[in-house]
Amino acid sequence: MGFKSHPLLFITIKSKGNIKKIKFNRKSFEAIKNLNLISHEDYFKVHSDCLKQNIVPEIHYLYYGVYDEDDIKKTYVNSLFDLEFYRKNYSGDEDPILHYVSKGFFDNNLINQWDCNYINFLDGDLTEQFYKNQKLKIEEELKHNYYITDKKISIPYINSNEEFKTDKIRVGVFINDPFIDLAPCPYIRIHEPFSRLSDSGKYNFFVYGMDSFALMDIEEILKVKQFDIVVVQRILPFLDVLVDKCLQHGIKMVYETDDDLLGVEENSPSFEYVDRVRSSIEKYIDSCDIVTVTTPALAGKFPNKDVCIIRNYYVDSVFQIRDDIKEEGPITLGYYGTLTHTKDLLLIKNAIIKLKKLMKDDYGIDVRFEIIGGFNEGDEVDNSWFEVIDLPPNPMNFANFMSWLSKTVNWDIGVVPLENSNFNKGKSELKYIELSVLGIPGVYSDMEVYNSVVHEPYNGLLAKTEEEWINQIKKLILDKNLRKSIRNNAIDDVVENYSISNRIQKWDMIFNKLIN
């Protein structure tokens, strides 16, 4: 059979007696072999000469396969060893396999993006070690971490073939925003209450954001019952798959929304995207056990479902009630919002223009109007009637934006126009809550969303027509004591009625009801 079938003899001859080379290649051969890094069957398909010459694949790799392109190596190297990941993070121009078995293992290098140093030995099967230790890691995490956002835990968990059972209620949470960059909706409605509820020790929450979806094998999720309850907020690109899996395993489903997404008008910037997934949203809603919403008006959009109203609240972990209230300087009005509110702002354009002229001509008062965001991206807008405050970097990050907003705005009065549309009738009073905490008295559109919580002149003013907008803002400009009174009363109202604790209790009640 010749020396080629004898690995150590082959190494000795190829190394020409060089003790250092013999030692290096021998250790590399044994590690690659013991780890089962190379599939013999697949290696022979690429290197038929190896089979014909009866050379052991691990030996052949040391001298010949090592020069294969990574795309070729991927066909025969254990798929758990991510060649691209390893080369990018550690080995550079060196061969990833040789680098790992000779240096990387001893430096605690990881073999893929899910690895948490699961490989403990070079003389044991890599696959067995990886999955055994990954399982132990997940089990340990479940014992001590009740709000799991680490993708190295959550994604292997949802793709696992084996069910992980605990004495906790297991809740899978799906939000269509990157978890590392939470917008207001998922932050307020999902992250804040669930992270605090996890402190009770009764739950294991697994949070999946948009940044997780691309890393998940969607078709392979939930092969077993990994969750007792699933919560989906608003929209998800794989709702159909999730519904089918939940129904298959008897997982309870919750649909959480703060908007009437199925009622988005055709001229809305969001219509096209929502319309593409409309049937999937409808399927999930039809299949779910309960819907959670922000207001009674929105609850009415789901007449045939069990609906729980969980109103928005003051997020005290993100920004504090302001006590450095503006007392002097030019009168400044202000508005802030996402880049979807052109129609809302145009409602008050003429009122603002006329008001500024009126206050200057009749009272000698200069009035500024500042806008943050607001207008739809791409809209050509006449900005002669307002001043722009540039948005901060990454303005959709709720925690960062509200902290920045609190330090930036110096307004006497906030204005909150809202178009009277069917979609907007489902909106919540979040702007009232936020302006109150910012210490800014507001004038709000006279719609149910605001007239159900603003009791003028106690905690704010309401306006519907152009004349009303002018008169209400004028009233606040001329009456400093009224501004102060509204500000104080609004703060008292928010502190008393918009605490997160009640919202947490409602979620606790919902989850227990579903399980019991």
Coordinates of C-alpha atoms in Angstrom, one line a residue:
M1 CA 0.0 0.0 0.0
G2 CA 3.0 2.3 0.4
F3 CA 3.8 5.0 2.8
K4 CA 1.0 7.3 1.6
S5 CA -1.5 5.3 3.6
H6 CA 0.6 5.7 6.8
P7 CA 0.0 9.3 8.0
L8 CA 3.0 9.6 10.3
L9 CA 5.4 8.0 7.9
F10 CA 4.0 10.3 5.1
I11 CA 4.6 13.4 7.3
T12 CA 8.1 12.3 8.2
I13 CA 9.1 11.8 4.5
K14 CA 7.4 15.0 3.3
S15 CA 9.1 17.0 6.1
K16 CA 12.5 15.6 5.0
G17 CA 13.4 14.9 8.6
N18 CA 12.8 18.4 9.8
I19 CA 11.8 17.8 13.4
K20 CA 9.9 21.1 13.7
K21 CA 7.9 20.5 10.6
I22 CA 7.2 16.9 11.6
K23 CA 5.9 18.0 15.0
F24 CA 3.7 20.8 13.6
N25 CA 2.2 18.6 10.8
R26 CA 1.6 15.7 13.1
K27 CA -0.2 17.7 15.7
S28 CA -2.3 19.5 12.9
F29 CA -3.2 16.1 11.3
E30 CA -4.3 14.6 14.7
A31 CA -6.4 17.7 15.6
I32 CA -8.1 17.9 12.2
K33 CA -8.8 14.1 12.3
N34 CA -10.0 14.0 15.9
L35 CA -12.2 17.1 15.4
N36 CA -13.7 15.5 12.3
L37 CA -13.2 18.7 10.5
I38 CA -13.1 17.1 7.0
S39 CA -15.8 14.9 5.5
H40 CA -13.9 12.1 3.7
E41 CA -16.7 11.4 1.2
D42 CA -16.9 15.1 0.2
Y43 CA -13.2 15.5 0.1
F44 CA -12.8 12.6 -2.3
K45 CA -15.3 14.3 -4.6
V46 CA -13.0 17.3 -4.9
H47 CA -9.7 15.4 -4.8
S48 CA -10.2 12.1 -6.6
D49 CA -6.4 11.6 -6.7
C50 CA -6.4 11.3 -2.9
L51 CA -8.7 8.3 -3.1
K52 CA -6.8 6.7 -6.0
Q53 CA -3.5 7.1 -4.2
N54 CA -5.0 5.9 -0.9
I55 CA -3.9 9.1 1.0
V56 CA -5.7 9.9 4.2
P57 CA -7.8 13.1 3.5
E58 CA -6.4 14.9 6.5
I59 CA -2.9 14.3 5.3
H60 CA -3.7 15.3 1.8
Y61 CA -5.3 18.5 3.1
L62 CA -2.0 19.5 4.9
Y63 CA -0.1 19.4 1.7
Y64 CA -2.6 19.9 -1.1
G65 CA -6.1 20.8 0.0
V66 CA -4.8 23.7 2.0
Y67 CA -4.4 25.5 -1.3
D68 CA -8.0 25.1 -2.3
E69 CA -10.1 28.3 -2.5
D70 CA -12.5 28.7 0.5
D71 CA -15.5 28.1 -1.7
I72 CA -14.1 24.7 -2.5
K73 CA -13.1 24.0 1.1
K74 CA -16.7 24.8 2.2
T75 CA -17.8 21.7 0.3
Y76 CA -15.9 19.3 2.6
V77 CA -15.1 21.2 5.8
N78 CA -17.5 20.8 8.7
S79 CA -20.2 23.4 8.2
L80 CA -19.9 24.5 11.8
F81 CA -16.5 25.8 11.1
D82 CA -17.2 29.0 9.3
L83 CA -14.2 29.6 7.1
E84 CA -15.3 33.1 6.0
F85 CA -16.0 34.2 9.6
Y86 CA -12.7 32.7 10.9
R87 CA -10.6 34.2 8.1
K88 CA -12.1 37.6 8.5
N89 CA -11.7 37.7 12.3
Y90 CA -8.5 35.8 12.9
S91 CA -6.4 34.1 10.2
G92 CA -6.3 36.6 7.4
D93 CA -4.1 35.2 4.6
E94 CA -3.3 32.0 6.6
D95 CA -5.4 28.9 6.1
P96 CA -8.3 29.0 8.7
I97 CA -8.1 25.3 9.6
L98 CA -4.4 25.2 10.2
H99 CA -4.5 28.5 12.0
Y100 CA -7.2 27.2 14.3
V101 CA -5.7 23.8 15.2
S102 CA -2.2 25.3 15.7
K103 CA -2.9 28.7 17.3
G104 CA -6.6 29.8 17.3
F105 CA -7.9 27.1 19.6
F106 CA -5.3 28.0 22.2
D107 CA -6.2 31.7 21.9
N108 CA -9.9 30.9 22.5
N109 CA -10.8 31.9 18.9
L110 CA -14.4 31.2 17.9
I111 CA -15.3 29.0 15.0
N112 CA -18.5 30.8 14.0
Q113 CA -20.8 33.7 15.0
W114 CA -22.8 31.5 17.4
D115 CA -19.8 30.0 19.2
C116 CA -19.2 30.9 22.9
N117 CA -16.0 28.8 23.2
Y118 CA -17.9 25.6 22.9
I119 CA -14.8 23.7 21.7
N120 CA -12.9 22.5 24.7
F121 CA -10.6 19.8 23.3
L122 CA -8.7 19.2 20.0
D123 CA -9.1 15.4 20.5
G124 CA -12.9 15.2 20.4
D125 CA -15.5 15.5 17.7
L126 CA -16.2 19.2 16.9
T127 CA -19.9 18.8 16.2
E128 CA -20.6 16.8 19.4
Q129 CA -18.6 19.3 21.5
F130 CA -20.3 22.3 19.9
Y131 CA -23.9 21.2 20.3
K132 CA -23.4 19.7 23.8
N133 CA -21.9 22.9 25.2
Q134 CA -24.3 25.1 23.3
K135 CA -27.1 23.2 24.9
L136 CA -25.5 23.6 28.4
K137 CA -25.0 27.4 27.7
I138 CA -28.7 27.9 26.8
E139 CA -29.9 25.9 29.8
E140 CA -27.6 28.0 32.1
E141 CA -28.9 31.2 30.5
L142 CA -32.5 30.2 31.1
K143 CA -31.8 29.7 34.8
H144 CA -30.4 33.2 35.3
N145 CA -31.4 35.5 32.4
Y146 CA -35.1 36.2 32.1
Y147 CA -34.9 38.7 29.2
I148 CA -32.8 37.2 26.5
T149 CA -31.6 39.4 23.6
D150 CA -28.3 37.8 22.9
K151 CA -28.5 36.3 19.4
K152 CA -26.0 33.7 20.3
I153 CA -28.6 32.3 22.7
S154 CA -32.0 33.3 21.1
I155 CA -31.3 32.1 17.5
P156 CA -29.9 28.7 18.3
Y157 CA -32.8 28.3 20.8
I158 CA -35.5 29.0 18.2
N159 CA -33.8 26.8 15.6
S160 CA -33.1 23.9 17.9
N161 CA -34.4 20.4 17.4
E162 CA -34.7 19.9 21.1
E163 CA -37.3 21.6 23.4
F164 CA -35.9 23.5 26.4
K165 CA -38.3 23.2 29.3
T166 CA -38.2 25.5 32.3
D167 CA -40.5 26.4 35.2
K168 CA -41.0 29.8 33.6
I169 CA -43.5 31.0 31.0
R170 CA -41.5 31.1 27.8
V171 CA -42.5 34.1 25.7
G172 CA -41.1 34.7 22.1
V173 CA -41.3 38.4 21.2
F174 CA -41.0 39.5 17.5
I175 CA -40.6 43.2 16.6
N176 CA -40.0 44.6 13.1
D177 CA -37.2 46.9 14.3
P178 CA -33.5 46.2 15.0
F179 CA -33.3 45.5 18.7
I180 CA -30.1 47.5 19.0
D181 CA -32.0 50.6 17.6
L182 CA -35.5 50.5 19.0
A183 CA -37.9 53.0 17.6
P184 CA -40.6 54.5 20.0
C185 CA -43.3 51.9 19.2
P186 CA -41.4 48.7 20.1
Y187 CA -39.5 50.5 22.9
I188 CA -42.6 51.7 24.7
R189 CA -45.0 48.9 23.8
I190 CA -42.7 45.9 24.1
H191 CA -39.2 46.4 25.4
E192 CA -39.8 48.5 28.5
P193 CA -42.7 46.6 30.0
F194 CA -41.4 43.2 29.2
S195 CA -37.9 43.9 30.5
R196 CA -39.4 45.1 33.7
L197 CA -41.8 42.2 33.9
S198 CA -38.9 39.8 33.5
D199 CA -37.7 41.0 37.0
S200 CA -40.5 39.0 38.5
G201 CA -38.7 35.8 37.6
K202 CA -41.9 34.3 36.2
Y203 CA -40.9 34.5 32.6
N204 CA -38.2 33.8 30.0
F205 CA -38.5 36.4 27.3
F206 CA -36.8 35.8 24.0
V207 CA -36.6 39.0 21.9
Y208 CA -36.2 38.9 18.2
G209 CA -35.7 42.1 16.2
M210 CA -35.2 42.8 12.6
D211 CA -31.5 42.3 13.1
S212 CA -32.2 38.7 14.1
F213 CA -34.4 37.7 11.1
A214 CA -31.6 37.6 8.5
L215 CA -29.6 35.3 10.8
M216 CA -32.4 32.9 11.4
D217 CA -33.2 29.9 9.3
I218 CA -36.9 30.9 9.0
E219 CA -38.1 27.6 7.6
E220 CA -36.4 25.8 10.5
I221 CA -37.8 27.8 13.4
L222 CA -39.9 26.2 16.1
K223 CA -39.4 22.6 15.1
V224 CA -40.5 22.0 18.7
K225 CA -42.6 24.0 21.2
Q226 CA -39.9 26.4 22.4
F227 CA -42.5 29.1 23.5
D228 CA -45.7 29.0 25.5
I229 CA -46.7 32.4 24.1
V230 CA -45.6 34.4 21.1
V231 CA -46.1 38.2 20.9
V232 CA -45.9 39.9 17.4
Q233 CA -45.9 43.6 17.1
R234 CA -47.4 45.2 14.0
I235 CA -45.7 43.6 11.0
L236 CA -43.4 40.6 10.5
P237 CA -42.0 39.3 7.2
F238 CA -42.5 35.7 8.0
L239 CA -45.9 35.8 9.8
D240 CA -47.3 32.9 7.8
V241 CA -44.6 30.6 8.9
L242 CA -44.9 31.7 12.5
V243 CA -48.7 31.2 12.5
D244 CA -48.4 27.7 11.2
K245 CA -45.7 26.7 13.7
C246 CA -47.7 28.2 16.6
L247 CA -50.8 26.3 15.6
Q248 CA -48.8 23.1 15.1
H249 CA -47.4 23.2 18.6
G250 CA -50.3 24.8 20.5
I251 CA -48.4 28.1 21.2
K252 CA -50.7 31.0 22.3
M253 CA -50.5 34.1 20.1
V254 CA -50.7 37.8 20.9
Y255 CA -51.0 40.6 18.3
E256 CA -49.8 43.9 19.6
T257 CA -50.4 47.1 17.7
D258 CA -50.6 50.9 18.3
D259 CA -51.9 51.7 14.8
D260 CA -54.8 50.5 12.6
L261 CA -52.3 49.1 10.0
L262 CA -55.0 47.4 8.0
G263 CA -56.7 50.8 7.7
V264 CA -53.7 52.7 6.3
E265 CA -54.9 55.0 3.4
E266 CA -53.5 54.5 -0.1
N267 CA -51.8 57.9 0.0
S268 CA -49.9 57.0 3.1
P269 CA -46.1 56.4 2.8
S270 CA -46.7 53.1 4.6
F271 CA -49.5 51.8 2.4
E272 CA -47.4 49.9 -0.2
Y273 CA -45.5 47.9 2.4
V274 CA -48.5 47.1 4.5
D275 CA -50.5 46.1 1.5
R276 CA -47.9 43.5 0.5
V277 CA -48.2 41.7 3.8
R278 CA -51.9 42.4 4.4
S279 CA -53.1 38.8 4.0
S280 CA -50.4 37.6 6.5
I281 CA -51.4 40.2 9.1
E282 CA -55.0 39.2 8.7
K283 CA -54.1 35.5 9.0
Y284 CA -52.2 36.2 12.2
I285 CA -54.9 38.3 13.7
D286 CA -57.6 35.7 12.8
S287 CA -55.5 33.0 14.5
C288 CA -54.3 34.9 17.6
D289 CA -55.7 34.5 21.0
I290 CA -55.7 38.2 22.0
V291 CA -55.0 41.6 20.5
T292 CA -53.5 44.4 22.6
V293 CA -54.0 48.1 21.6
T294 CA -53.5 51.6 22.9
T295 CA -57.0 53.1 22.8
P296 CA -60.7 52.3 22.9
A297 CA -61.0 53.6 19.3
L298 CA -58.3 51.2 18.1
A299 CA -59.9 48.4 20.0
G300 CA -63.0 49.0 18.0
K301 CA -61.1 48.0 14.8
F302 CA -61.0 44.4 16.1
P303 CA -64.7 43.6 16.8
N304 CA -64.4 39.8 16.7
K305 CA -61.4 39.5 18.9
D306 CA -60.6 39.4 22.5
V307 CA -59.0 42.8 22.9
C308 CA -57.1 44.3 25.8
I309 CA -56.4 48.1 26.0
I310 CA -52.9 48.9 27.3
R311 CA -52.5 52.6 27.1
N312 CA -49.2 54.3 26.5
Y313 CA -47.3 55.7 29.5
Y314 CA -44.5 57.9 30.6
V315 CA -41.2 56.1 30.0
D316 CA -39.3 57.3 33.1
S317 CA -36.2 55.4 32.3
V318 CA -35.6 57.4 29.1
F319 CA -36.1 61.0 30.1
Q320 CA -37.0 62.8 33.2
I321 CA -39.6 65.4 34.0
R322 CA -38.1 68.8 33.2
D323 CA -37.9 71.4 35.9
D324 CA -35.8 73.9 34.0
I325 CA -38.8 75.4 32.3
K326 CA -38.4 78.4 30.0
E327 CA -39.3 81.6 31.6
E328 CA -37.8 84.3 29.4
G329 CA -36.9 85.0 25.8
P330 CA -38.8 85.1 22.5
I331 CA -42.0 83.1 22.3
T332 CA -41.3 79.8 20.6
L333 CA -43.8 77.3 19.3
G334 CA -42.6 73.8 18.5
Y335 CA -43.6 70.6 16.8
Y336 CA -41.7 67.2 16.4
G337 CA -42.6 64.0 14.7
T338 CA -41.4 61.3 12.4
L339 CA -41.0 62.1 8.7
T340 CA -44.6 61.2 7.8
H341 CA -46.6 64.2 9.0
T342 CA -46.8 66.6 6.0
K343 CA -50.6 66.6 6.0
D344 CA -50.8 67.2 9.7
L345 CA -48.5 70.2 9.6
L346 CA -50.2 71.8 6.6
L347 CA -53.4 71.9 8.6
I348 CA -51.9 74.7 10.7
K349 CA -49.8 76.5 8.1
N350 CA -52.1 79.4 7.4
A351 CA -53.0 79.6 11.1
I352 CA -49.3 80.0 12.0
I353 CA -48.6 82.5 9.3
K354 CA -51.6 84.6 10.4
L355 CA -50.8 84.2 14.1
K356 CA -47.2 85.4 13.7
K357 CA -48.4 88.5 11.8
L358 CA -51.2 89.2 14.3
M359 CA -48.9 88.9 17.3
K360 CA -46.3 91.2 15.8
D361 CA -48.8 93.8 14.5
D362 CA -51.1 94.0 17.5
Y363 CA -48.8 93.1 20.4
G364 CA -45.3 93.7 19.2
I365 CA -44.4 90.0 19.9
D366 CA -42.2 88.0 17.6
V367 CA -43.2 84.4 17.4
R368 CA -40.9 81.6 16.3
F369 CA -42.1 78.2 15.1
E370 CA -39.6 75.4 15.2
I371 CA -40.1 72.0 13.6
I372 CA -38.1 68.8 14.2
G373 CA -38.8 66.1 11.5
G374 CA -42.4 66.1 10.6
F375 CA -42.5 66.5 6.8
N376 CA -42.5 63.4 4.6
E377 CA -39.1 62.6 3.1
G378 CA -38.8 64.0 -0.4
D379 CA -41.6 66.5 -0.1
E380 CA -40.9 70.0 -1.4
V381 CA -42.0 72.3 1.4
D382 CA -42.2 76.0 1.7
N383 CA -40.3 76.6 4.8
S384 CA -40.8 80.4 5.1
W385 CA -43.3 79.9 8.0
F386 CA -41.1 77.8 10.3
E387 CA -37.5 77.1 11.3
V388 CA -35.9 73.7 11.1
I389 CA -34.1 72.0 13.9
D390 CA -31.9 69.4 12.3
L391 CA -32.6 65.8 13.5
P392 CA -29.9 64.2 15.6
P393 CA -28.0 61.1 14.2
N394 CA -30.2 58.0 14.2
P395 CA -33.4 59.8 15.1
M396 CA -35.5 56.7 15.2
N397 CA -33.6 55.4 18.3
F398 CA -36.2 56.3 20.9
A399 CA -33.9 56.4 23.9
N400 CA -31.4 58.6 22.2
F401 CA -33.9 60.9 20.5
M402 CA -35.9 61.6 23.7
S403 CA -32.8 62.4 25.7
W404 CA -31.6 64.7 22.9
L405 CA -35.1 66.3 22.6
S406 CA -35.2 67.1 26.3
K407 CA -31.9 68.9 26.1
T408 CA -32.6 70.6 22.8
V409 CA -36.1 72.1 22.8
N410 CA -36.8 75.4 24.5
W411 CA -40.4 75.9 23.6
D412 CA -43.1 77.9 25.3
I413 CA -45.9 76.0 23.5
G414 CA -46.2 72.7 21.7
V415 CA -48.6 72.3 18.8
V416 CA -50.0 68.9 17.8
P417 CA -52.0 69.0 14.6
L418 CA -53.5 65.7 13.4
E419 CA -55.5 65.1 10.3
N420 CA -59.0 63.8 10.9
S421 CA -58.7 60.5 9.1
N422 CA -59.9 57.0 9.8
F423 CA -56.4 55.9 10.4
N424 CA -55.5 58.7 12.8
K425 CA -58.6 58.0 14.8
G426 CA -56.7 54.9 16.1
K427 CA -53.8 57.0 17.3
S428 CA -52.9 57.4 21.0
E429 CA -52.2 60.4 23.2
L430 CA -48.4 59.7 23.3
K431 CA -47.6 63.3 22.2
Y432 CA -49.6 64.6 25.2
I433 CA -47.6 62.4 27.5
E434 CA -44.3 63.4 26.1
L435 CA -45.0 67.2 25.9
S436 CA -46.2 67.1 29.5
V437 CA -43.0 65.4 30.7
L438 CA -41.0 68.0 28.7
G439 CA -42.8 70.7 30.6
I440 CA -44.4 72.2 27.5
P441 CA -48.1 73.2 27.5
G442 CA -49.8 72.0 24.3
V443 CA -52.5 72.8 21.8
Y444 CA -53.9 69.6 20.4
S445 CA -56.2 68.7 17.5
D446 CA -59.7 68.4 18.7
M447 CA -60.1 64.7 18.0
E448 CA -61.0 61.8 20.3
V449 CA -57.4 60.8 20.6
Y450 CA -56.8 64.1 22.5
N451 CA -60.2 65.5 23.6
S452 CA -60.6 62.3 25.7
V453 CA -57.6 63.2 27.8
V454 CA -57.2 66.9 27.4
H455 CA -59.7 68.8 29.6
E456 CA -59.2 72.5 28.7
P457 CA -58.1 74.7 30.2
Y458 CA -56.9 72.3 32.9
N459 CA -54.1 70.3 31.2
G460 CA -54.1 71.7 27.6
L461 CA -56.1 73.4 24.9
L462 CA -57.9 72.0 21.8
A463 CA -58.4 73.4 18.3
K464 CA -60.1 72.3 15.1
T465 CA -60.6 75.2 12.8
E466 CA -58.0 77.7 11.6
E467 CA -59.5 80.4 13.8
E468 CA -59.4 78.1 16.9
W469 CA -55.8 77.3 16.3
I470 CA -55.0 81.0 16.2
N471 CA -57.0 81.9 19.2
Q472 CA -55.8 79.0 21.4
I473 CA -52.2 79.6 20.7
K474 CA -52.7 83.3 21.1
K475 CA -54.3 82.7 24.5
L476 CA -51.3 80.8 25.7
I477 CA -48.8 83.4 24.4
L478 CA -50.5 86.2 26.2
D479 CA -51.2 84.3 29.5
K480 CA -48.0 83.1 31.1
N481 CA -49.8 82.0 34.2
L482 CA -52.1 79.8 32.0
R483 CA -49.0 78.2 30.4
K484 CA -47.6 77.5 33.9
S485 CA -50.9 76.1 35.2
I486 CA -51.4 73.8 32.2
R487 CA -47.8 72.6 32.5
N488 CA -48.2 71.8 36.2
N489 CA -51.5 70.1 35.8
A490 CA -50.4 68.0 32.8
I491 CA -47.3 66.8 34.7
D492 CA -49.5 65.9 37.7
D493 CA -51.9 64.0 35.3
V494 CA -49.1 62.0 33.7
V495 CA -47.5 61.1 37.0
E496 CA -50.8 59.9 38.4
N497 CA -52.4 58.2 35.4
Y498 CA -49.5 57.3 33.1
S499 CA -47.3 55.1 35.2
I500 CA -45.8 52.0 33.6
S501 CA -46.6 49.8 36.7
N502 CA -50.3 49.4 35.6
R503 CA -49.2 48.4 32.1
I504 CA -46.9 45.8 33.4
Q505 CA -49.7 44.3 35.6
K506 CA -51.9 44.1 32.5
W507 CA -49.3 42.1 30.6
D508 CA -48.8 39.9 33.5
M509 CA -52.6 39.3 33.6
I510 CA -52.7 38.6 29.9
F511 CA -49.9 36.0 30.0
N512 CA -51.3 34.2 33.0
K513 CA -54.8 34.2 31.4
L514 CA -53.4 32.6 28.2
I515 CA -51.5 29.9 30.1
N516 CA -54.1 29.1 32.7

